[in-house]
Amino acid sequence: MSYWKKALGIGLAAVMTASMLAGCGGSNKDTAQSGGNTAGTQASDTAEAADNGTSEDITTYKIATVRWTDAWPVDFLESGFMKELEEKHGIKIEWQVYYDNDWQEQKSLLLASGDLPDAFFGSICLKDTDISQNKDYFLELTDLIDQNMPNLKAVFEKEPELLARAKDRNGEIYSLVKKLPLRPEVCGNILYINKEWLDNLNLEVPTTYEELENVLEAFVTEDADGDGDPNNEIGITGASSLNALSGCLRNYLFPFGTMVSRDNNYMSLVDGKPVFMPVEENYKESVKWFSDMYQKGIIDPEFFTQEDAMRRSKLQAEGGSQVGLVSAWTADAETGLNVGQFVPLEAITGPDGKHHVENAQNFLDISDRELLITKNCQNPEKLLAWADDFYTDLASMQTFYGSIPDQIQDNGDGTYDVLVPSDGSSLDTSAWSNSMRDFGPKYMNPEFYDKVSLPADQGDGIKLAEDAINGKYIADDNVIGFPMVKYTDEELTQLTTLGTDIYKYVEAQFAHWVVDGGIDEEWDAYLKQLDSMGLQDLMNIQNGAYEAYLQSMGK
């Protein structure tokens, strides 16, 4: 999951099969959604009937879900664990599969038309603003959960944060939650340095931010790759299609204590207090440091202009990576076949003497909006009973890695081995191709973690093993990600209005100062401009939402 954002994927348009069975949205009208693809077919005879009924008893539900890319197959939706769960509950799911590249347009058309599926599956589908602006489309679930979801109720009792995440500011629940299993303490990216280049230049692994700058400068001036050309190496690269500022704050500037929320609102908790990072003094100093590296040629001159495909081509160049430092979930996720050149970099010491790391568990591990049921659903009780089975250890394991026995081996003694993909792909790719992976209802009891064995040289196995390098710094880090707080409908509208201009201005000034310099001379005017754009109003909303979050947690 190279975190939680993979802004890729190609839309796939296909006509959906008409539903001939009774049930939620189960009329005879066309079930097609522009941009959607039906994964799976109608149950047609008693051979496909559930153990507790015949084919005539099967209730059909239309559920929309979004995938990052059409490069990953969706066959698993109609086989393995997903199929078994349908049969257990005597239901049939008609999956309407969309892809991220087209989803914003398709979503707008769906919501505008009111011709909705029975449910939306996965937090990638709808944002809080989508829900608040269309409340009449969705069912409030509090009583339905109480009556039909014993597994989820047990999860809420065990982990109050998940209940707090499920409720809106009015105490109502419109969607189901998840907590991802088998996650590292440093839940986010870390830095990987080109050890091959260090060895070529007889350099030591840097341990401070000053040493890192010196090493990167040597990379771009001293023919680090040994090809005879001292001018074709890049220290750090980036892409215009990614959020350069928030990415830098979390990854390259974090020695200065700039780690921010992954919600791209530039909020942090510093010593337990909400902070808008782009107005802090340590942010100012971090930008000066990054600008200094840009002027020295360490930062790719195309950092703010190239698309992500070009960035990746430099990292994954045939014959060896052209880049000296990369931020990644795991090195192979970004560097591909050049992974052997890179080693994880222990969190370097920043100006304050601390080792800051990305701690984004409250964003990457926990979320709501994993299942929303619409007004079109005529039998939500049965659908929620199906969803409740996702909140078990075995279900969460299989919806994260794939089904038993194809992707997971049951050892017969209560332990399980996640298998190395037989097709030569990475475990990360296999998991996304054979399960819902990060999306959908999910919860695994921590005591079950030790019963699941991961390949040590694949995906999550690598991530968990490398976690020991930087996990020790979590407890002492005074800067953590802003939690996924809840806003009132009015606050969401205000945040959209205020944030649109504020964030654009902050991002533009960051790029300007990195490339052109001048932050010292322009800083006071910058702060004044942000105040005139309503930054204090924005902070009042964030502070209020954080206080409400603490109250919901009983703190």
Coordinates of C-alpha atoms in Angstrom, one line a residue:
M1 CA 0.0 0.0 0.0
S2 CA 2.2 2.7 -0.9
Y3 CA 0.3 4.5 1.4
W4 CA -3.0 4.2 2.0
K5 CA -2.1 7.4 -2.6
K6 CA -1.9 5.7 -5.9
A7 CA -3.4 8.3 -8.2
L8 CA -3.5 6.0 -11.2
G9 CA -6.0 3.8 -13.0
I10 CA -7.9 3.8 -16.2
G11 CA -11.7 3.9 -16.3
L12 CA -13.5 0.9 -17.7
A13 CA -17.0 1.2 -19.2
A14 CA -19.4 -1.7 -19.6
V15 CA -23.1 -2.4 -19.5
M16 CA -24.4 -4.0 -16.3
T17 CA -26.5 -7.2 -16.5
A18 CA -30.2 -6.6 -15.7
S19 CA -31.4 -8.0 -12.4
M20 CA -34.1 -10.6 -12.7
L21 CA -34.3 -11.4 -9.0
A22 CA -36.2 -9.8 -6.2
G23 CA -34.3 -7.9 -3.5
C24 CA -32.7 -4.6 -2.8
G25 CA -32.9 -2.6 -6.0
G26 CA -33.8 -6.0 -7.6
S27 CA -36.3 -4.7 -10.1
N28 CA -36.1 -5.6 -13.8
K29 CA -34.8 -2.2 -14.9
D30 CA -31.3 -1.9 -16.4
T31 CA -28.7 -1.9 -13.6
A32 CA -26.0 -0.3 -15.8
Q33 CA -23.9 2.5 -14.5
S34 CA -21.7 4.4 -16.9
G35 CA -18.2 3.6 -16.1
G36 CA -19.1 0.5 -14.2
N37 CA -18.4 -3.2 -14.8
T38 CA -20.4 -6.1 -13.5
A39 CA -18.0 -8.6 -11.8
G40 CA -20.0 -11.7 -11.4
T41 CA -23.3 -13.1 -12.9
Q42 CA -26.7 -13.9 -11.6
A43 CA -27.3 -16.9 -9.5
S44 CA -29.2 -19.1 -12.0
D45 CA -30.0 -22.5 -10.4
T46 CA -30.1 -24.3 -7.2
A47 CA -26.5 -25.4 -7.5
E48 CA -25.6 -21.8 -6.6
A49 CA -28.2 -21.5 -3.9
A50 CA -27.1 -20.9 -0.3
D51 CA -27.2 -23.8 2.2
N52 CA -30.1 -22.0 3.9
G53 CA -32.4 -21.6 0.9
T54 CA -33.0 -22.1 -2.8
S55 CA -32.2 -19.8 -5.7
E56 CA -35.7 -18.3 -5.4
D57 CA -34.8 -17.2 -1.8
I58 CA -31.6 -15.4 -2.9
T59 CA -31.7 -11.6 -2.4
T60 CA -29.7 -9.6 -4.9
Y61 CA -27.8 -6.4 -4.0
K62 CA -26.1 -3.9 -6.3
I63 CA -22.9 -2.6 -4.7
A64 CA -20.6 0.0 -6.2
T65 CA -16.9 -0.1 -5.4
V66 CA -13.9 1.8 -6.7
R67 CA -10.5 0.3 -7.7
W68 CA -7.3 2.2 -8.0
T69 CA -6.5 0.7 -11.4
D70 CA -7.9 -1.8 -14.0
A71 CA -4.5 -3.5 -14.1
W72 CA -5.7 -5.5 -11.0
P73 CA -8.3 -8.2 -11.8
V74 CA -11.7 -8.4 -10.0
D75 CA -12.2 -12.2 -10.4
F76 CA -11.9 -12.6 -6.6
L77 CA -15.3 -10.8 -6.2
E78 CA -17.1 -13.9 -7.5
S79 CA -14.9 -16.6 -6.1
G80 CA -13.2 -17.8 -2.9
F81 CA -14.1 -16.1 0.3
M82 CA -16.3 -13.5 -1.2
K83 CA -18.4 -16.2 -2.9
E84 CA -18.5 -18.3 0.2
L85 CA -19.9 -15.4 2.2
E86 CA -22.6 -14.7 -0.3
E87 CA -23.7 -18.4 -0.1
K88 CA -23.7 -18.4 3.6
H89 CA -26.1 -15.5 3.8
G90 CA -28.2 -16.4 0.8
I91 CA -27.5 -13.3 -1.1
K92 CA -26.1 -12.3 -4.5
I93 CA -23.9 -9.3 -5.0
E94 CA -23.9 -7.5 -8.3
W95 CA -20.6 -5.6 -8.1
Q96 CA -20.5 -2.3 -10.0
V97 CA -16.8 -1.7 -10.4
Y98 CA -15.5 1.7 -11.1
Y99 CA -11.9 3.0 -11.5
D100 CA -10.3 6.0 -9.8
N101 CA -9.3 7.8 -12.9
D102 CA -13.0 8.2 -13.9
W103 CA -14.7 8.0 -10.6
Q104 CA -15.1 11.7 -9.7
E105 CA -17.1 12.4 -12.9
Q106 CA -19.1 9.1 -12.6
K107 CA -19.8 9.8 -8.9
S108 CA -21.2 13.2 -9.7
L109 CA -23.5 11.8 -12.3
L110 CA -24.7 9.0 -9.9
L111 CA -25.4 11.4 -7.0
A112 CA -27.1 13.9 -9.3
S113 CA -29.3 11.3 -10.8
G114 CA -30.4 9.6 -7.6
D115 CA -30.2 6.3 -9.4
L116 CA -28.1 4.7 -6.7
P117 CA -26.8 1.2 -6.0
D118 CA -27.9 -0.5 -2.8
A119 CA -24.6 0.3 -1.2
F120 CA -21.1 1.8 -1.7
F121 CA -18.2 -0.4 -0.6
G122 CA -14.8 1.1 0.4
S123 CA -13.8 4.5 1.7
I124 CA -12.4 5.5 -1.7
C125 CA -16.0 5.8 -2.9
L126 CA -17.5 8.8 -1.0
K127 CA -16.1 11.7 1.0
D128 CA -17.6 13.2 4.0
T129 CA -18.8 16.1 1.9
D130 CA -20.6 13.7 -0.5
I131 CA -22.5 12.3 2.5
S132 CA -23.3 15.6 4.2
Q133 CA -24.7 17.1 0.9
N134 CA -26.8 14.0 0.2
K135 CA -27.9 12.8 3.6
D136 CA -31.4 11.8 2.3
Y137 CA -29.7 9.2 0.1
F138 CA -28.3 7.1 2.9
L139 CA -29.7 5.1 5.8
E140 CA -28.8 6.0 9.4
L141 CA -27.4 2.7 10.8
T142 CA -27.3 2.9 14.6
D143 CA -30.4 0.8 15.3
L144 CA -29.7 -1.6 12.4
I145 CA -26.1 -2.2 13.7
D146 CA -27.5 -2.9 17.2
Q147 CA -30.0 -5.4 15.8
N148 CA -27.9 -7.2 13.1
M149 CA -24.2 -6.8 13.8
P150 CA -22.9 -8.5 16.9
N151 CA -19.4 -8.7 15.6
L152 CA -19.2 -5.0 15.0
K153 CA -20.8 -4.2 18.4
A154 CA -18.0 -6.3 20.0
V155 CA -15.4 -4.3 18.1
F156 CA -16.9 -1.0 19.2
E157 CA -16.7 -2.2 22.9
K158 CA -13.1 -3.3 22.4
E159 CA -11.9 -0.2 20.6
P160 CA -13.8 3.0 21.3
E161 CA -11.9 4.9 18.7
L162 CA -13.6 3.0 16.0
L163 CA -17.0 3.9 17.4
A164 CA -15.9 7.5 17.6
R165 CA -14.8 7.3 14.0
A166 CA -18.2 5.8 12.9
K167 CA -20.3 8.5 14.5
D168 CA -20.8 12.0 13.0
R169 CA -21.1 15.1 15.2
N170 CA -24.8 14.4 15.8
G171 CA -24.0 11.0 17.1
E172 CA -25.4 9.3 14.1
I173 CA -23.8 6.5 12.1
Y174 CA -24.1 6.5 8.3
S175 CA -21.2 4.1 7.4
L176 CA -19.2 1.1 8.7
V177 CA -15.6 1.3 9.8
K178 CA -12.4 -0.6 9.4
K179 CA -9.1 -1.1 11.1
L180 CA -6.3 -2.6 9.0
P181 CA -4.4 -5.6 10.5
L182 CA -0.7 -6.4 10.7
R183 CA 0.5 -2.8 10.5
P184 CA 3.8 -1.2 11.4
E185 CA 4.3 1.4 14.2
V186 CA 5.8 3.8 11.7
C187 CA 2.6 3.8 9.6
G188 CA 3.7 5.7 6.6
N189 CA 6.7 6.1 4.3
I190 CA 10.3 6.0 5.3
L191 CA 13.4 7.1 3.4
Y192 CA 15.6 4.8 1.4
I193 CA 19.1 5.8 0.3
N194 CA 21.1 4.6 -2.6
K195 CA 23.7 2.4 -0.9
E196 CA 25.4 1.5 -4.1
W197 CA 26.2 5.2 -4.7
L198 CA 27.4 5.6 -1.1
D199 CA 29.8 2.7 -1.6
N200 CA 31.0 4.0 -5.0
L201 CA 32.0 7.3 -3.3
N202 CA 33.2 5.7 0.0
L203 CA 30.6 7.6 2.0
E204 CA 29.0 6.6 5.2
V205 CA 25.2 6.4 5.7
P206 CA 24.2 9.9 6.9
T207 CA 22.7 10.3 10.4
T208 CA 21.9 14.0 10.6
Y209 CA 20.1 16.4 8.2
E210 CA 23.4 18.2 7.5
E211 CA 25.1 14.9 6.7
L212 CA 22.3 14.0 4.4
E213 CA 22.6 17.2 2.4
N214 CA 26.4 16.7 2.1
V215 CA 25.9 13.1 0.8
L216 CA 23.2 14.1 -1.7
E217 CA 25.4 16.9 -3.0
A218 CA 28.2 14.4 -3.5
F219 CA 25.8 12.2 -5.4
V220 CA 25.0 14.9 -7.9
T221 CA 28.5 16.2 -8.4
E222 CA 30.9 13.2 -8.1
D223 CA 29.6 10.6 -10.6
A224 CA 28.0 8.5 -8.0
D225 CA 26.8 5.9 -10.5
G226 CA 30.3 5.5 -12.0
D227 CA 29.3 5.9 -15.6
G228 CA 31.8 8.7 -16.3
D229 CA 29.2 11.5 -16.3
P230 CA 29.0 13.4 -13.1
N231 CA 25.9 15.3 -14.2
N232 CA 23.2 12.7 -14.7
E233 CA 22.5 11.8 -11.1
I234 CA 19.5 13.2 -9.2
G235 CA 19.4 13.6 -5.4
I236 CA 15.6 13.8 -4.9
T237 CA 12.8 13.7 -7.5
G238 CA 9.1 14.5 -7.4
A239 CA 6.1 14.9 -9.6
S240 CA 3.5 17.6 -10.3
S241 CA 0.7 15.0 -10.2
L242 CA 1.5 14.3 -6.6
N243 CA 0.9 16.7 -3.8
A244 CA 4.4 18.1 -3.6
L245 CA 4.0 20.1 -0.4
S246 CA 2.2 17.5 1.8
G247 CA 4.5 14.8 0.5
C248 CA 7.6 16.8 1.3
L249 CA 6.3 17.7 4.8
R250 CA 5.8 14.0 5.6
N251 CA 8.8 12.6 3.8
Y252 CA 11.7 14.9 2.9
L253 CA 11.2 17.8 5.3
F254 CA 10.3 15.7 8.4
P255 CA 13.7 16.1 10.0
F256 CA 12.4 19.5 10.9
G257 CA 9.3 18.1 12.6
T258 CA 6.9 18.9 9.8
M259 CA 4.8 15.7 9.7
V260 CA 1.3 16.5 8.7
S261 CA -2.0 14.7 8.2
R262 CA -2.5 12.6 5.1
D263 CA -5.8 14.4 4.6
N264 CA -3.9 17.2 2.8
N265 CA -5.2 19.8 5.2
Y266 CA -1.6 20.5 6.5
M267 CA -2.7 19.9 10.1
S268 CA -0.5 18.3 12.7
L269 CA -0.7 17.7 16.4
V270 CA 2.4 19.2 18.0
D271 CA 2.7 18.5 21.8
G272 CA -1.0 17.5 21.6
K273 CA -2.2 20.8 20.1
P274 CA -3.6 21.3 16.6
V275 CA -1.2 23.2 14.3
F276 CA -1.4 24.4 10.7
M277 CA 2.1 23.5 9.8
P278 CA 2.8 26.0 6.9
V279 CA 2.8 28.9 9.4
E280 CA 5.2 27.5 11.9
E281 CA 8.8 28.6 12.3
N282 CA 10.2 25.1 11.8
Y283 CA 8.3 24.9 8.5
K284 CA 10.0 28.1 7.4
E285 CA 13.4 26.7 8.2
S286 CA 12.6 23.4 6.4
V287 CA 11.7 25.3 3.2
K288 CA 14.9 27.2 3.4
W289 CA 16.8 23.9 3.7
F290 CA 15.0 22.4 0.7
S291 CA 15.6 25.6 -1.3
D292 CA 19.3 25.4 -0.5
M293 CA 19.4 21.9 -1.9
Y294 CA 17.5 23.0 -5.0
Q295 CA 20.0 25.7 -5.7
K296 CA 22.8 23.1 -5.3
G297 CA 21.2 20.9 -7.9
I298 CA 20.3 18.2 -5.4
I299 CA 16.5 18.5 -6.1
D300 CA 15.4 17.5 -9.6
P301 CA 14.7 20.6 -11.6
E302 CA 11.6 18.9 -12.9
F303 CA 10.4 18.2 -9.3
F304 CA 7.4 20.5 -9.7
T305 CA 6.6 20.0 -13.4
Q306 CA 6.9 16.4 -14.4
E307 CA 4.2 13.7 -14.2
D308 CA 4.5 10.7 -12.0
A309 CA 5.4 8.4 -14.9
M310 CA 8.5 10.4 -15.5
R311 CA 9.5 10.4 -11.8
R312 CA 9.1 6.6 -11.7
S313 CA 11.1 6.2 -14.9
K314 CA 14.0 7.9 -13.2
L315 CA 13.7 5.7 -10.1
Q316 CA 13.3 2.5 -12.1
A317 CA 15.7 3.3 -15.0
E318 CA 17.1 0.3 -16.8
G319 CA 20.7 -0.2 -15.7
G320 CA 20.3 1.4 -12.4
S321 CA 18.3 4.1 -10.6
Q322 CA 19.1 7.7 -11.4
V323 CA 18.0 8.9 -7.9
G324 CA 19.9 8.9 -4.6
L325 CA 17.0 9.2 -2.1
V326 CA 13.4 8.0 -2.2
S327 CA 10.5 8.0 0.1
A328 CA 8.4 4.8 0.0
W329 CA 6.2 2.4 1.8
T330 CA 8.8 -0.2 0.8
A331 CA 11.7 0.4 -1.5
D332 CA 10.5 -2.1 -4.2
A333 CA 7.2 -0.2 -4.5
E334 CA 9.0 2.8 -5.9
T335 CA 12.3 1.5 -7.3
G336 CA 11.1 -1.7 -8.9
L337 CA 14.0 -3.9 -10.2
N338 CA 16.5 -1.4 -8.8
V339 CA 15.5 -2.2 -5.2
G340 CA 18.8 -3.8 -4.5
Q341 CA 20.6 -0.5 -4.7
F342 CA 18.6 0.9 -1.7
V343 CA 18.7 0.4 2.0
P344 CA 16.3 1.9 4.6
L345 CA 17.6 5.1 6.2
E346 CA 17.2 5.4 10.0
A347 CA 15.4 8.6 10.9
I348 CA 18.0 11.3 10.8
T349 CA 18.5 13.8 13.5
G350 CA 16.9 17.2 12.8
P351 CA 17.7 20.7 14.0
D352 CA 15.8 20.0 17.3
G353 CA 17.9 16.9 18.0
K354 CA 14.9 14.6 17.5
H355 CA 14.3 11.7 15.2
H356 CA 10.9 12.5 13.6
V357 CA 9.0 9.8 11.7
E358 CA 5.7 9.6 9.9
N359 CA 3.1 8.4 12.3
A360 CA -0.2 8.2 10.3
Q361 CA -2.0 5.3 11.9
N362 CA -5.1 7.3 12.6
F363 CA -5.4 7.9 8.8
L364 CA -4.0 4.9 7.1
D365 CA -5.2 2.2 9.5
I366 CA -8.6 3.4 10.6
S367 CA -11.5 4.9 8.5
D368 CA -15.2 5.0 8.2
R369 CA -17.2 5.2 4.9
E370 CA -16.3 1.5 4.2
L371 CA -20.0 0.5 3.6
L372 CA -22.8 3.0 3.1
I373 CA -26.4 1.7 2.5
T374 CA -28.6 3.8 0.3
K375 CA -32.4 4.5 0.4
N376 CA -32.8 2.1 -2.5
C377 CA -32.0 -0.9 -0.4
Q378 CA -35.2 -2.8 0.5
N379 CA -33.6 -5.3 2.9
P380 CA -30.7 -3.6 4.7
E381 CA -30.8 -6.1 7.6
K382 CA -29.7 -9.0 5.5
L383 CA -26.9 -6.9 3.9
L384 CA -25.6 -5.8 7.3
A385 CA -25.6 -9.4 8.5
W386 CA -23.4 -10.2 5.5
A387 CA -21.2 -7.2 6.3
D388 CA -20.9 -8.2 10.0
D389 CA -19.0 -11.3 9.0
F390 CA -16.2 -9.1 7.7
Y391 CA -15.4 -8.3 11.3
T392 CA -13.8 -11.6 12.1
D393 CA -10.2 -12.6 12.1
L394 CA -10.4 -15.1 9.2
A395 CA -12.5 -12.7 7.1
S396 CA -10.1 -9.8 7.7
M397 CA -7.1 -11.9 6.8
Q398 CA -8.8 -13.0 3.6
T399 CA -10.1 -9.6 2.6
F400 CA -6.6 -8.2 3.1
Y401 CA -4.4 -10.9 1.4
G402 CA -6.7 -13.2 -0.6
S403 CA -8.6 -16.4 0.0
I404 CA -7.8 -19.7 1.6
P405 CA -6.3 -21.9 0.0
D406 CA -5.2 -20.0 -3.1
Q407 CA -3.4 -17.1 -1.5
I408 CA -3.3 -18.3 2.1
Q409 CA -2.4 -21.7 3.5
D410 CA -4.4 -23.1 6.4
N411 CA -1.9 -25.1 8.5
G412 CA -4.6 -27.0 10.3
D413 CA -3.3 -25.9 13.8
G414 CA -4.9 -22.4 14.0
T415 CA -2.0 -20.8 12.1
Y416 CA -1.9 -19.5 8.5
D417 CA 0.8 -18.7 6.0
V418 CA 0.3 -16.0 3.4
L419 CA 1.8 -17.4 0.3
V420 CA 4.4 -16.0 -2.1
P421 CA 2.6 -15.3 -5.4
S422 CA 3.1 -18.1 -7.8
D423 CA 3.0 -15.8 -10.9
G424 CA 6.1 -14.0 -9.9
S425 CA 4.3 -10.8 -8.9
S426 CA 4.9 -9.0 -5.6
L427 CA 2.8 -9.8 -2.6
D428 CA 1.5 -6.2 -2.6
T429 CA 0.2 -6.6 -6.2
S430 CA -1.2 -10.1 -5.4
A431 CA -3.1 -8.7 -2.4
W432 CA -4.7 -5.9 -4.4
S433 CA -5.5 -8.4 -7.2
N434 CA -7.1 -11.0 -4.9
S435 CA -8.8 -9.0 -2.2
M436 CA -10.4 -5.7 -1.3
R437 CA -7.1 -5.0 0.5
D438 CA -7.4 -1.6 2.2
F439 CA -11.1 -1.1 1.5
G440 CA -14.2 -2.5 3.1
P441 CA -15.3 -3.4 6.7
K442 CA -12.4 -5.1 8.5
Y443 CA -11.1 -5.9 12.0
M444 CA -8.6 -8.4 13.2
N445 CA -8.0 -9.0 16.9
P446 CA -4.4 -8.2 17.8
E447 CA -4.0 -11.6 19.5
F448 CA -4.6 -13.2 16.1
Y449 CA -1.6 -11.4 14.5
D450 CA 0.9 -13.9 15.7
K451 CA -1.1 -16.7 14.0
V452 CA -0.5 -15.2 10.5
S453 CA 3.0 -15.7 8.9
L454 CA 4.1 -13.3 6.1
P455 CA 6.9 -13.9 3.6
A456 CA 9.9 -12.1 5.1
D457 CA 11.0 -10.8 1.7
Q458 CA 7.7 -9.6 0.3
G459 CA 5.5 -6.6 0.9
D460 CA 4.1 -6.4 4.4
G461 CA 6.8 -8.8 5.6
I462 CA 9.5 -6.4 4.6
K463 CA 7.6 -3.4 6.1
L464 CA 7.1 -5.0 9.4
A465 CA 10.8 -6.2 9.6
E466 CA 12.0 -2.7 8.7
D467 CA 9.8 -1.2 11.3
A468 CA 12.3 -2.0 14.0
I469 CA 14.7 0.6 12.5
N470 CA 12.4 3.6 13.2
G471 CA 9.6 2.3 15.4
K472 CA 11.7 3.1 18.5
Y473 CA 11.3 6.8 17.7
I474 CA 7.5 6.9 17.8
A475 CA 7.1 7.3 21.6
D476 CA 9.4 10.4 21.7
D477 CA 8.1 12.1 18.6
N478 CA 6.1 15.2 19.6
V479 CA 4.7 15.7 16.1
I480 CA 2.0 13.3 14.9
G481 CA -0.7 13.3 12.2
F482 CA -3.9 15.2 12.9
P483 CA -6.7 12.6 13.6
M484 CA -9.6 12.0 11.3
V485 CA -11.9 14.3 13.2
K486 CA -15.6 14.8 12.3
Y487 CA -17.1 18.1 11.2
T488 CA -20.7 19.4 11.2
D489 CA -22.3 19.9 7.8
E490 CA -21.8 23.6 8.1
E491 CA -18.2 23.2 9.0
L492 CA -17.6 21.0 6.0
T493 CA -19.0 23.7 3.8
Q494 CA -16.8 26.4 5.5
L495 CA -13.7 24.2 5.2
T496 CA -14.2 23.7 1.5
T497 CA -14.7 27.4 0.9
L498 CA -11.8 28.5 3.1
G499 CA -9.4 25.7 2.3
T500 CA -9.6 25.9 -1.5
D501 CA -7.9 29.2 -1.7
I502 CA -5.7 28.8 1.4
Y503 CA -4.2 25.5 0.3
K504 CA -3.6 26.7 -3.3
Y505 CA -1.8 29.8 -1.9
V506 CA 0.4 27.8 0.5
E507 CA 1.3 25.3 -2.2
A508 CA 2.2 28.0 -4.7
Q509 CA 4.4 29.8 -2.2
F510 CA 6.2 26.6 -1.3
A511 CA 7.1 26.0 -4.9
H512 CA 8.1 29.6 -5.4
W513 CA 10.3 29.7 -2.3
V514 CA 12.0 26.4 -3.2
V515 CA 12.8 27.5 -6.7
D516 CA 13.3 31.2 -6.3
G517 CA 14.2 31.7 -2.6
G518 CA 13.1 34.8 -0.7
I519 CA 11.1 33.2 2.2
D520 CA 12.7 35.4 4.9
E521 CA 11.8 38.6 3.0
E522 CA 8.3 37.5 2.2
W523 CA 7.3 35.6 5.3
D524 CA 5.5 38.3 7.2
A525 CA 3.5 39.3 4.1
Y526 CA 2.6 35.6 3.6
L527 CA 1.3 35.2 7.2
K528 CA -0.7 38.4 6.7
Q529 CA -2.2 37.2 3.5
L530 CA -3.2 33.9 5.1
D531 CA -5.0 35.7 7.9
S532 CA -6.9 37.8 5.3
M533 CA -8.0 34.6 3.6
G534 CA -9.6 33.3 6.7
L535 CA -6.9 31.1 8.3
Q536 CA -8.1 31.9 11.8
D537 CA -11.6 30.9 10.9
L538 CA -10.3 27.6 9.5
M539 CA -8.3 27.0 12.7
N540 CA -11.3 27.7 14.9
I541 CA -13.1 24.9 13.0
Q542 CA -10.2 22.5 13.4
N543 CA -9.8 23.2 17.1
G544 CA -13.5 22.7 17.7
A545 CA -13.5 19.5 15.7
Y546 CA -10.5 18.2 17.7
E547 CA -12.2 19.0 21.0
A548 CA -15.3 17.1 19.9
Y549 CA -13.0 14.2 18.9
L550 CA -11.5 14.1 22.3
Q551 CA -14.9 14.2 24.0
S552 CA -16.1 11.3 21.8
M553 CA -13.1 9.3 22.9
G554 CA -13.9 10.1 26.6
K555 CA -10.7 12.2 27.0

